[in-house]
Amino acid sequence: MAGALNITIHIDVLDSAEELTREEKQAMQLAEEAANDAYAPYSNFFVGAALLLDNGTFFKGSNQENAAYPSGLCAERTALFAMSSHYPKQKIKLIAVAARRQNETRYLPVTPCGACRQVMSEYEFKQQMAIPVLLHGPDGKYYRSRSIQDLLPLQFTKDSLLEF
Ligand code: THU
């Protein structure tokens, strides 16, 4: 064995909403609102995502399910693809995500799935600016990663396709 690659990731843990910036609070509120628009009749798991763009505007998305299960899409990718289709040149300053069960008001400590992390990584690489991700943590806390690199170390990016 040649050695080991020890990777450290950093996630800020915030005690309560009071520790969020104004923009973060707004983004999280919009993510929570977006979750109300989820179309999730199969999982009853309502997820909302809100993107804050460089120009100060917000973009929302929610999970969209389908009777042919794999045809559905997570809230994060729904928001990201819609945003990039409408505003291909805008940079993303922040992504907030909120998830709850259909008939519950409590937000769950949920982190984005692997496919969404990969898509976030693509846009972070594209815009050459870190994208922080804000999530509900356990016990009213919030988790904030400062870059997708912390959610997806050893990323497969455009550069991975180059010949070495
Ligand atoms: N889901 C999201 O929208 N985002 C996530 O980060 C995790 C999962 C959705 C997909 C599916 O509609 C439901 O939650 C249950 O997996």
Short mmCIF file of C-alpha atoms and ligand atoms in Angstrom, two decimals:
data_model
loop_
_atom_site.label_atom_id
_atom_site.label_comp_id
_atom_site.label_asym_id
_atom_site.label_seq_id
_atom_site.Cartn_x
_atom_site.Cartn_y
_atom_site.Cartn_z
CA MET A 1 0.00 0.00 0.00
CA ALA A 2 1.37 3.39 -1.05
CA GLY A 3 -0.35 5.31 1.74
CA ALA A 4 -3.72 6.76 2.57
CA LEU A 5 -5.66 9.74 1.37
CA ASN A 6 -7.26 11.35 4.40
CA ILE A 7 -9.90 13.85 3.38
CA THR A 8 -11.35 16.40 5.77
CA ILE A 9 -14.68 17.98 5.06
CA HIS A 10 -15.99 21.05 6.83
CA ILE A 11 -19.64 21.67 7.72
CA ASP A 12 -20.70 24.68 9.81
CA VAL A 13 -23.22 23.75 12.49
CA LEU A 14 -25.48 26.66 13.44
CA ASP A 15 -27.45 26.48 16.67
CA SER A 16 -30.60 28.16 15.42
CA ALA A 17 -32.06 30.38 12.69
CA GLU A 18 -30.71 33.39 14.59
CA GLU A 19 -27.25 32.50 13.34
CA LEU A 20 -28.29 32.62 9.69
CA THR A 21 -27.62 35.68 7.56
CA ARG A 22 -30.62 37.56 6.17
CA GLU A 23 -30.08 35.97 2.75
CA GLU A 24 -29.77 32.51 4.26
CA LYS A 25 -32.98 32.96 6.23
CA GLN A 26 -34.79 34.12 3.12
CA ALA A 27 -33.42 31.22 1.07
CA MET A 28 -34.43 28.68 3.72
CA GLN A 29 -37.89 30.18 3.99
CA LEU A 30 -38.29 29.89 0.22
CA ALA A 31 -37.04 26.29 0.28
CA GLU A 32 -39.66 25.53 2.92
CA GLU A 33 -42.33 27.22 0.80
CA ALA A 34 -41.17 25.31 -2.26
CA ALA A 35 -41.63 22.02 -0.39
CA ASN A 36 -45.37 22.82 -0.27
CA ASP A 37 -45.39 22.59 -4.08
CA ALA A 38 -43.80 19.14 -4.19
CA TYR A 39 -45.55 16.55 -6.31
CA ALA A 40 -44.76 13.52 -4.19
CA PRO A 41 -47.77 11.19 -4.12
CA TYR A 42 -45.58 8.08 -3.91
CA SER A 43 -43.10 8.94 -1.17
CA ASN A 44 -45.14 11.66 0.61
CA PHE A 45 -41.74 13.19 1.16
CA PHE A 46 -41.93 16.89 0.36
CA VAL A 47 -38.67 18.55 -0.58
CA GLY A 48 -38.04 22.15 -1.58
CA ALA A 49 -34.90 23.85 -2.82
CA ALA A 50 -34.18 27.55 -3.23
CA LEU A 51 -31.29 29.05 -5.13
CA LEU A 52 -30.03 32.56 -4.50
CA LEU A 53 -28.54 33.96 -7.69
CA ASP A 54 -25.80 36.51 -8.19
CA ASN A 55 -28.33 39.12 -9.31
CA GLY A 56 -30.15 38.81 -5.97
CA THR A 57 -33.12 36.86 -7.29
CA PHE A 58 -34.28 33.50 -5.95
CA PHE A 59 -35.27 30.40 -7.84
CA LYS A 60 -37.35 27.59 -6.34
CA GLY A 61 -37.83 23.91 -7.12
CA SER A 62 -39.59 20.94 -5.56
CA ASN A 63 -39.41 17.19 -6.08
CA GLN A 64 -41.55 15.89 -8.92
CA GLU A 65 -42.44 12.22 -8.83
CA ASN A 66 -43.82 9.91 -11.47
CA ALA A 67 -45.73 6.62 -11.61
CA ALA A 68 -42.67 5.34 -13.46
CA TYR A 69 -40.56 6.00 -10.36
CA PRO A 70 -37.13 6.75 -11.86
CA SER A 71 -38.66 9.39 -14.12
CA GLY A 72 -39.13 11.71 -11.14
CA LEU A 73 -36.61 14.30 -10.05
CA CYS A 74 -35.34 15.68 -6.73
CA ALA A 75 -36.09 19.25 -5.67
CA GLU A 76 -32.46 20.31 -5.97
CA ARG A 77 -32.06 19.20 -9.57
CA THR A 78 -35.49 20.52 -10.53
CA ALA A 79 -34.40 23.95 -9.26
CA LEU A 80 -30.90 23.79 -10.73
CA PHE A 81 -31.93 22.68 -14.20
CA ALA A 82 -34.79 25.17 -14.38
CA MET A 83 -32.53 27.98 -13.18
CA SER A 84 -29.75 27.13 -15.59
CA SER A 85 -32.24 26.90 -18.46
CA HIS A 86 -33.66 30.34 -17.69
CA TYR A 87 -30.50 32.11 -16.53
CA PRO A 88 -27.54 30.21 -18.00
CA LYS A 89 -25.09 33.00 -17.19
CA GLN A 90 -26.12 33.65 -13.60
CA LYS A 91 -23.97 32.39 -10.75
CA ILE A 92 -25.47 30.60 -7.77
CA LYS A 93 -24.61 32.16 -4.41
CA LEU A 94 -26.44 29.73 -2.18
CA ILE A 95 -28.63 26.62 -2.20
CA ALA A 96 -31.07 25.97 0.63
CA VAL A 97 -32.95 22.68 0.99
CA ALA A 98 -35.86 21.75 3.24
CA ALA A 99 -37.68 18.42 3.55
CA ARG A 100 -40.70 17.26 5.53
CA ARG A 101 -43.26 14.47 5.44
CA GLN A 102 -46.53 15.38 3.79
CA ASN A 103 -48.66 15.78 6.89
CA GLU A 104 -45.99 17.08 9.23
CA THR A 105 -44.69 20.56 9.80
CA ARG A 106 -41.32 19.51 11.23
CA TYR A 107 -38.40 19.82 8.84
CA LEU A 108 -36.15 16.81 8.69
CA PRO A 109 -32.36 16.74 8.81
CA VAL A 110 -31.86 15.70 5.20
CA THR A 111 -28.79 16.03 3.02
CA PRO A 112 -28.87 16.01 -0.81
CA CYS A 113 -28.64 12.67 -2.61
CA GLY A 114 -25.51 11.72 -4.51
CA ALA A 115 -26.93 12.57 -7.93
CA CYS A 116 -27.87 16.07 -6.77
CA ARG A 117 -24.40 16.57 -5.29
CA GLN A 118 -22.93 15.62 -8.65
CA VAL A 119 -25.14 18.15 -10.43
CA MET A 120 -24.31 20.85 -7.86
CA SER A 121 -20.65 20.05 -8.40
CA GLU A 122 -21.05 20.59 -12.15
CA TYR A 123 -22.46 24.10 -11.65
CA GLU A 124 -19.89 24.97 -9.02
CA PHE A 125 -17.14 23.94 -11.44
CA LYS A 126 -18.83 25.84 -14.27
CA GLN A 127 -19.17 29.09 -12.35
CA GLN A 128 -15.75 28.86 -10.69
CA MET A 129 -17.27 30.11 -7.44
CA ALA A 130 -18.06 28.01 -4.41
CA ILE A 131 -21.71 27.26 -3.75
CA PRO A 132 -22.66 27.06 -0.07
CA VAL A 133 -25.46 24.63 0.80
CA LEU A 134 -27.75 25.27 3.75
CA LEU A 135 -29.69 22.39 5.31
CA HIS A 136 -31.82 21.66 8.32
CA GLY A 137 -29.80 19.74 10.88
CA PRO A 138 -31.10 17.83 13.89
CA ASP A 139 -32.72 19.58 16.90
CA GLY A 140 -33.43 22.92 15.21
CA LYS A 141 -29.81 23.28 14.11
CA TYR A 142 -28.70 24.14 10.60
CA TYR A 143 -25.85 22.67 8.58
CA ARG A 144 -23.96 24.79 6.10
CA SER A 145 -21.31 23.49 3.76
CA ARG A 146 -19.27 26.24 2.18
CA SER A 147 -18.63 24.40 -1.06
CA ILE A 148 -19.97 21.34 -2.87
CA GLN A 149 -16.47 19.94 -2.43
CA ASP A 150 -17.37 19.34 1.20
CA LEU A 151 -20.44 17.33 0.20
CA LEU A 152 -18.72 15.48 -2.61
CA PRO A 153 -15.00 14.98 -2.19
CA LEU A 154 -13.00 13.45 -5.06
CA GLN A 155 -15.41 14.85 -7.61
CA PHE A 156 -15.76 13.69 -11.17
CA THR A 157 -15.65 16.90 -13.20
CA LYS A 158 -15.15 18.11 -16.73
CA ASP A 159 -11.41 17.83 -16.14
CA SER A 160 -11.79 14.13 -15.45
CA LEU A 161 -12.71 13.72 -19.11
CA LEU A 162 -9.40 15.12 -20.31
CA GLU A 163 -6.79 12.69 -21.50
CA PHE A 164 -3.78 12.35 -19.26
N1 THU B 1 -35.61 13.87 -2.72
C1 THU B 1 -35.30 15.16 -3.02
O1 THU B 1 -36.07 15.87 -3.66
N2 THU B 1 -34.12 15.64 -2.60
C2 THU B 1 -33.23 14.95 -1.83
O2 THU B 1 -32.18 15.47 -1.49
C3 THU B 1 -33.54 13.58 -1.41
C4 THU B 1 -34.75 12.97 -2.00
C5 THU B 1 -36.92 13.37 -3.16
C6 THU B 1 -36.88 12.34 -4.26
C7 THU B 1 -38.17 11.63 -4.03
O3 THU B 1 -39.21 12.36 -4.69
C8 THU B 1 -38.41 11.72 -2.54
O4 THU B 1 -37.58 12.76 -2.08
C9 THU B 1 -38.10 10.45 -1.78
O5 THU B 1 -36.83 10.01 -2.07
#
